[in-house]
Every structure is written in C-alpha cells, then in structure tokens.
Amino acid sequence: MKIAILGAMIEEIEPVLAKIEQLPPHSELDFILEHMDHIQLHTIANNRYFEAKYKGVDVVVAYSKIGKVYAALSASVLIQHFKVDRLLFSGVAGALSEELHIGDLVSATKLCQHDLDITAFGHPPGYVPEGKIYVQTDPALRLLAKEVAKEQGVELKEGIIATGDQFIADPKKKEWIRKTFGADAIEMEGAAVGVVCDAFDVPFFVLRSISDAADMDASFDFDEFLRHSSKRSADFIMAMVDRIIR
Ligand code: ADE
C-alpha cells in the first residue's frame, strides 16, 4: 500500500514530515530539509514530493500550493507518477456552520466547487455537463476516522465542504455558499483533489481543522491559528495512518 498525505501550504504538512523524521513537532521545513534521513525529496512539475517509509509503509507527502489548479496537479502526480492507492488531505478551513469553532476537526462527507458557475446557461451552481455537483469521500476512510476519533477521545465532526479559488472573508458570500450548497466549511483545494481521485478511482479523505469563520476577522484569525489548526489536522491524519498500518 502507498498512502499520499497532501496539504496545500507548507504549514499544513510540516507536522507530518516532522513526525516521519522524529523531529520536534513544531519543526519548520528548512530545519526538516537539513535533517532528512528517511525522506527522499523529488521535484516534479515545480513541486516537491517527500517519499518515505513510515513504520514499514510507503507514504508520499506533498503540499500543492493554494488553490484548485495546484491541488488537482498534485493529486494527479501522486496518483499517476507515485501510484498511491489512498489519498488523505490535511489542512485548515473556514467555518460556515455555527456549530464549527476554531480548532474543530471536520471530515468531509462530500465536496463541491462553489465558484464553478455556468448558471447563465440554466445549470445549477457548481455543475458542468458530465460532471456532478458533489464528489463523495471514501466511506471506509470516514469510518476509520470515526474509530480513530473514538479511540483518541477526540471530537470529529462530519460535514459538506465547499471549495473555491477565493479566501472567503465576507458574511454575505459566506451565507450564499452555506445556503446554496448546504456547506459547513470552506477551503480552496478539497473538491479539486476529490474530482481527480474520483476520476482515477482512488479512495480519498479530506480532513480540515477550523482556522477562522470566513467573516470580517477571517484573515486575522487565519494567520493566528494556521499553525495550531494545521497541527491538529496533521496529528489526526497520522493517527489514521497508524491505524491503517496496524
Ligand atoms: N481556508 C481557511 N479559511 C478559509 C476561508 N475563510 N476561505 C477559504 N479558504 C479557507
């Protein structure tokens, strides 16, 4: 088995790489790069991929850069070049639901692209011909996540995640996305990764820890909580990997 662990930003995958190399949990990428004994670095299509054996299992870790295009590119490379057979996405998201608070963990049941818009031709938001509005995550990985949460005594919520190439920091936009798609959280990569994995029939899972509420304070909160929430998500993903290996 080969497992991909993908994030969008460096901060989202540093805790994963630090854990693989058994470095201090808050190590930054430059420090990790200087101390890489077990991880092999590959550069493909202008992006870095970190390949390693973790507890005897092959893993490939990467950060795609922000946004749907980069995320789709990385997912494609992970599947086509590295031949991963599971993809776990880890990172942060803005809360749309009032039930979600900073630090909370949310696992996507399904994801949509809130900025995909050919409504001028009479199609619903998020839909293009031969596509679908929602892409579903893998039920077995979601179940595994629930078991890990129970084992660890951690609260894991489930919800619909909306993806788009915009950082949402506006109550009106936030409300439109929440209402139109029934979405609970917002980010900029998940659905793109989902569409690629779905097309290649690779089971995938998207976990996000809340960094902000997609409101007027969102950019400030994001900067404040990016590291903390990224680590929460990454720690949970690594607990899932431990459980898959066991
Ligand atoms: N990722 C984290 N917070 C976000 C927000 N408010 N909008 C889009 N992506 C995000």
Tab-separated table of C-alpha atoms and ligand atoms in Angstrom:
chain	number	residue	atom	x	y	z
A	1	MET	CA	0.000	0.000	0.000
A	2	LYS	CA	1.142	3.526	-0.767
A	3	ILE	CA	-0.551	6.419	1.045
A	4	ALA	CA	-0.491	10.053	-0.095
A	5	ILE	CA	-0.733	12.799	2.510
A	6	LEU	CA	-1.465	16.094	0.816
A	7	GLY	CA	-1.847	19.625	2.155
A	8	ALA	CA	-1.969	22.969	0.376
A	9	MET	CA	0.510	25.007	2.441
A	10	ILE	CA	3.899	24.186	3.947
A	11	GLU	CA	2.463	24.736	7.424
A	12	GLU	CA	-0.114	22.033	6.803
A	13	ILE	CA	2.422	19.280	6.139
A	14	GLU	CA	5.394	20.289	8.327
A	15	PRO	CA	3.962	18.364	11.311
A	16	VAL	CA	3.634	15.245	9.110
A	17	LEU	CA	7.240	15.428	7.899
A	18	ALA	CA	8.492	16.174	11.429
A	19	LYS	CA	6.709	13.080	12.707
A	20	ILE	CA	8.140	10.838	9.970
A	21	GLU	CA	11.682	12.075	10.742
A	22	GLN	CA	11.028	12.063	14.515
A	23	LEU	CA	11.950	15.737	14.767
A	24	PRO	CA	10.407	18.209	17.251
A	25	PRO	CA	6.693	18.606	16.391
A	26	HIS	CA	6.939	22.304	15.526
A	27	SER	CA	9.915	21.938	13.157
A	28	GLU	CA	9.806	24.165	10.089
A	29	LEU	CA	10.537	22.941	6.561
A	30	ASP	CA	14.087	24.369	6.308
A	31	PHE	CA	15.056	22.558	9.509
A	32	ILE	CA	13.364	19.359	8.319
A	33	LEU	CA	15.178	19.561	4.954
A	34	GLU	CA	18.515	19.810	6.795
A	35	HIS	CA	17.720	16.756	8.916
A	36	MET	CA	16.104	14.439	6.399
A	37	ASP	CA	17.450	10.910	6.890
A	38	HIS	CA	14.487	8.777	5.894
A	39	ILE	CA	12.704	11.032	3.451
A	40	GLN	CA	13.591	11.249	-0.233
A	41	LEU	CA	12.853	14.523	-1.988
A	42	HIS	CA	11.526	14.604	-5.568
A	43	THR	CA	10.750	17.699	-7.620
A	44	ILE	CA	8.112	17.143	-10.293
A	45	ALA	CA	6.315	19.851	-12.289
A	46	ASN	CA	7.664	22.575	-9.976
A	47	ASN	CA	6.515	20.885	-6.795
A	48	ARG	CA	8.227	18.975	-4.035
A	49	TYR	CA	7.195	15.438	-3.084
A	50	PHE	CA	8.551	13.754	0.053
A	51	GLU	CA	8.722	9.967	-0.218
A	52	ALA	CA	9.388	7.797	2.816
A	53	LYS	CA	8.744	4.532	4.542
A	54	TYR	CA	6.744	5.218	7.676
A	55	LYS	CA	6.506	2.222	10.017
A	56	GLY	CA	7.122	-0.055	7.028
A	57	VAL	CA	4.508	1.516	4.749
A	58	ASP	CA	5.209	3.718	1.724
A	59	VAL	CA	3.986	7.290	2.080
A	60	VAL	CA	4.306	10.313	-0.187
A	61	VAL	CA	3.776	13.720	1.402
A	62	ALA	CA	3.311	16.970	-0.506
A	63	TYR	CA	1.957	20.489	-0.312
A	64	SER	CA	0.310	21.524	-3.550
A	65	LYS	CA	0.295	25.324	-3.107
A	66	ILE	CA	-3.001	27.128	-2.634
A	67	GLY	CA	-5.987	26.690	-4.940
A	68	LYS	CA	-7.849	24.172	-7.063
A	69	VAL	CA	-5.477	24.038	-10.050
A	70	TYR	CA	-2.353	23.323	-7.978
A	71	ALA	CA	-4.272	20.838	-5.838
A	72	ALA	CA	-5.519	18.958	-8.913
A	73	LEU	CA	-1.995	18.916	-10.349
A	74	SER	CA	-0.531	17.450	-7.144
A	75	ALA	CA	-3.278	14.851	-6.815
A	76	SER	CA	-2.646	13.807	-10.432
A	77	VAL	CA	1.118	13.483	-9.846
A	78	LEU	CA	0.539	11.485	-6.656
A	79	ILE	CA	-1.750	9.076	-8.496
A	80	GLN	CA	-0.119	8.868	-11.923
A	81	HIS	CA	3.568	9.141	-11.010
A	82	PHE	CA	3.755	7.802	-7.459
A	83	LYS	CA	0.876	5.310	-7.887
A	84	VAL	CA	-0.604	5.994	-4.455
A	85	ASP	CA	-3.685	3.949	-3.643
A	86	ARG	CA	-5.140	6.140	-0.877
A	87	LEU	CA	-5.088	9.934	-0.607
A	88	LEU	CA	-5.555	11.732	2.715
A	89	PHE	CA	-5.856	15.523	2.595
A	90	SER	CA	-4.976	17.508	5.712
A	91	GLY	CA	-5.331	21.228	6.364
A	92	VAL	CA	-7.387	24.129	7.642
A	93	ALA	CA	-10.767	25.571	6.664
A	94	GLY	CA	-13.108	28.434	7.392
A	95	ALA	CA	-16.314	27.631	9.284
A	96	LEU	CA	-19.662	28.258	7.564
A	97	SER	CA	-21.737	26.363	10.110
A	98	GLU	CA	-22.300	27.983	13.502
A	99	GLU	CA	-21.564	24.579	15.023
A	100	LEU	CA	-17.922	24.712	13.933
A	101	HIS	CA	-15.351	26.607	16.011
A	102	ILE	CA	-11.642	27.335	15.705
A	103	GLY	CA	-9.633	24.131	16.152
A	104	ASP	CA	-12.591	21.784	15.493
A	105	LEU	CA	-11.919	18.823	13.211
A	106	VAL	CA	-14.286	18.263	10.301
A	107	SER	CA	-14.214	15.317	7.910
A	108	ALA	CA	-15.833	15.924	4.516
A	109	THR	CA	-18.742	13.676	3.581
A	110	LYS	CA	-18.800	15.287	0.132
A	111	LEU	CA	-17.334	18.358	-1.524
A	112	CYS	CA	-18.413	20.857	-4.169
A	113	GLN	CA	-16.898	23.735	-6.173
A	114	HIS	CA	-18.758	26.868	-5.089
A	115	ASP	CA	-17.130	29.042	-7.780
A	116	LEU	CA	-17.936	26.775	-10.740
A	117	ASP	CA	-20.608	28.845	-12.466
A	118	ILE	CA	-22.350	28.329	-15.798
A	119	THR	CA	-25.716	29.327	-14.353
A	120	ALA	CA	-26.064	31.678	-17.364
A	121	PHE	CA	-26.915	28.522	-19.359
A	122	GLY	CA	-29.561	27.359	-16.896
A	123	HIS	CA	-27.359	24.933	-14.973
A	124	PRO	CA	-27.329	24.884	-11.156
A	125	PRO	CA	-24.328	26.427	-9.328
A	126	GLY	CA	-21.358	24.055	-9.107
A	127	TYR	CA	-22.469	21.942	-12.071
A	128	VAL	CA	-20.991	21.411	-15.526
A	129	PRO	CA	-22.260	18.851	-18.079
A	130	GLU	CA	-20.836	15.352	-17.478
A	131	GLY	CA	-19.673	16.448	-14.016
A	132	LYS	CA	-21.537	16.336	-10.734
A	133	ILE	CA	-22.168	18.982	-8.084
A	134	TYR	CA	-20.789	16.874	-5.201
A	135	VAL	CA	-17.927	14.389	-5.069
A	136	GLN	CA	-18.127	11.848	-2.220
A	137	THR	CA	-15.237	10.889	0.043
A	138	ASP	CA	-14.483	7.214	0.709
A	139	PRO	CA	-16.943	5.712	3.255
A	140	ALA	CA	-14.354	3.235	4.588
A	141	LEU	CA	-11.832	6.001	5.340
A	142	ARG	CA	-14.580	8.056	7.003
A	143	LEU	CA	-15.498	5.097	9.172
A	144	LEU	CA	-11.855	4.553	10.071
A	145	ALA	CA	-11.627	8.231	11.051
A	146	LYS	CA	-14.603	7.835	13.374
A	147	GLU	CA	-12.957	4.835	15.031
A	148	VAL	CA	-9.693	6.764	15.466
A	149	ALA	CA	-11.599	9.700	16.977
A	150	LYS	CA	-13.311	7.385	19.445
A	151	GLU	CA	-10.050	5.679	20.353
A	152	GLN	CA	-8.322	9.011	20.914
A	153	GLY	CA	-11.241	10.668	22.712
A	154	VAL	CA	-11.223	13.418	20.091
A	155	GLU	CA	-14.372	15.049	18.720
A	156	LEU	CA	-14.632	14.642	14.950
A	157	LYS	CA	-17.457	16.322	13.085
A	158	GLU	CA	-18.646	15.489	9.572
A	159	GLY	CA	-19.934	17.933	7.025
A	160	ILE	CA	-20.116	19.193	3.484
A	161	ILE	CA	-17.074	21.160	2.367
A	162	ALA	CA	-17.216	23.831	-0.342
A	163	THR	CA	-14.079	24.577	-2.355
A	164	GLY	CA	-13.227	27.604	-4.497
A	165	ASP	CA	-10.367	29.818	-5.596
A	166	GLN	CA	-11.243	32.564	-3.124
A	167	PHE	CA	-10.391	33.206	0.505
A	168	ILE	CA	-13.830	33.976	1.939
A	169	ALA	CA	-13.873	36.831	4.457
A	170	ASP	CA	-17.325	38.239	3.805
A	171	PRO	CA	-20.553	37.369	5.680
A	172	LYS	CA	-22.715	37.733	2.522
A	173	LYS	CA	-20.604	35.404	0.375
A	174	LYS	CA	-20.313	33.011	3.286
A	175	GLU	CA	-24.104	32.864	3.665
A	176	TRP	CA	-24.639	32.341	-0.071
A	177	ILE	CA	-22.256	29.373	-0.147
A	178	ARG	CA	-23.724	27.910	3.042
A	179	LYS	CA	-27.287	28.146	1.714
A	180	THR	CA	-26.642	27.194	-1.921
A	181	PHE	CA	-24.591	24.080	-1.186
A	182	GLY	CA	-25.601	23.233	2.391
A	183	ALA	CA	-21.887	23.534	3.163
A	184	ASP	CA	-20.423	23.515	6.670
A	185	ALA	CA	-16.851	24.572	5.911
A	186	ILE	CA	-14.950	26.361	3.185
A	187	GLU	CA	-11.471	25.904	1.743
A	188	MET	CA	-9.599	26.118	-1.549
A	189	GLU	CA	-8.473	22.603	-2.586
A	190	GLY	CA	-10.607	19.700	-1.347
A	191	ALA	CA	-13.108	19.328	-4.193
A	192	ALA	CA	-10.343	19.605	-6.806
A	193	VAL	CA	-8.465	16.721	-5.165
A	194	GLY	CA	-11.772	14.866	-4.897
A	195	VAL	CA	-12.596	15.219	-8.586
A	196	VAL	CA	-9.154	13.855	-9.554
A	197	CYS	CA	-9.304	10.933	-7.087
A	198	ASP	CA	-12.859	10.118	-8.134
A	199	ALA	CA	-11.866	10.109	-11.811
A	200	PHE	CA	-8.963	7.725	-11.120
A	201	ASP	CA	-10.999	5.657	-8.641
A	202	VAL	CA	-8.574	6.310	-5.765
A	203	PRO	CA	-10.227	6.358	-2.308
A	204	PHE	CA	-9.753	9.759	-0.676
A	205	PHE	CA	-10.435	11.519	2.603
A	206	VAL	CA	-10.458	15.251	3.402
A	207	LEU	CA	-9.862	16.461	6.948
A	208	ARG	CA	-9.843	20.118	7.960
A	209	SER	CA	-9.347	21.884	11.257
A	210	ILE	CA	-11.098	25.238	11.539
A	211	SER	CA	-8.822	28.304	11.391
A	212	ASP	CA	-11.444	31.089	11.034
A	213	ALA	CA	-15.128	31.781	10.499
A	214	ALA	CA	-14.916	33.155	6.908
A	215	ASP	CA	-16.104	36.513	8.278
A	216	MET	CA	-14.609	40.013	8.606
A	217	ASP	CA	-11.943	38.696	11.028
A	218	ALA	CA	-11.034	35.723	8.830
A	219	SER	CA	-7.647	36.869	7.546
A	220	PHE	CA	-6.514	37.847	11.045
A	221	ASP	CA	-7.781	34.575	12.581
A	222	PHE	CA	-6.272	32.540	9.749
A	223	ASP	CA	-2.789	33.958	10.421
A	224	GLU	CA	-3.251	33.470	14.145
A	225	PHE	CA	-4.496	29.855	14.041
A	226	LEU	CA	-2.948	28.386	10.863
A	227	ARG	CA	-0.159	26.539	12.667
A	228	HIS	CA	-2.212	25.310	15.581
A	229	SER	CA	-5.116	24.067	13.444
A	230	SER	CA	-2.762	22.563	10.825
A	231	LYS	CA	-1.093	20.532	13.552
A	232	ARG	CA	-4.408	19.294	14.929
A	233	SER	CA	-5.405	18.075	11.481
A	234	ALA	CA	-1.976	16.557	10.725
A	235	ASP	CA	-1.842	14.732	14.077
A	236	PHE	CA	-5.219	13.188	13.396
A	237	ILE	CA	-4.234	12.145	9.866
A	238	MET	CA	-1.086	10.457	11.235
A	239	ALA	CA	-3.219	8.623	13.815
A	240	MET	CA	-5.302	7.373	10.881
A	241	VAL	CA	-2.153	6.227	9.068
A	242	ASP	CA	-1.031	4.430	12.268
A	243	ARG	CA	-4.411	2.720	12.359
A	244	ILE	CA	-4.295	1.717	8.664
A	245	ILE	CA	-0.834	0.188	9.251
A	246	ARG	CA	-1.850	-1.684	12.413
B	1	ADE	N1	-9.177	28.211	4.334
B	1	ADE	C1	-9.190	28.568	5.624
B	1	ADE	N2	-10.046	29.598	5.823
B	1	ADE	C2	-10.591	29.874	4.617
B	1	ADE	C3	-11.527	30.847	4.166
B	1	ADE	N3	-12.071	31.719	5.006
B	1	ADE	N4	-11.833	30.860	2.844
B	1	ADE	C4	-11.280	29.979	2.001
B	1	ADE	N5	-10.381	29.052	2.381
B	1	ADE	C5	-10.036	28.994	3.671
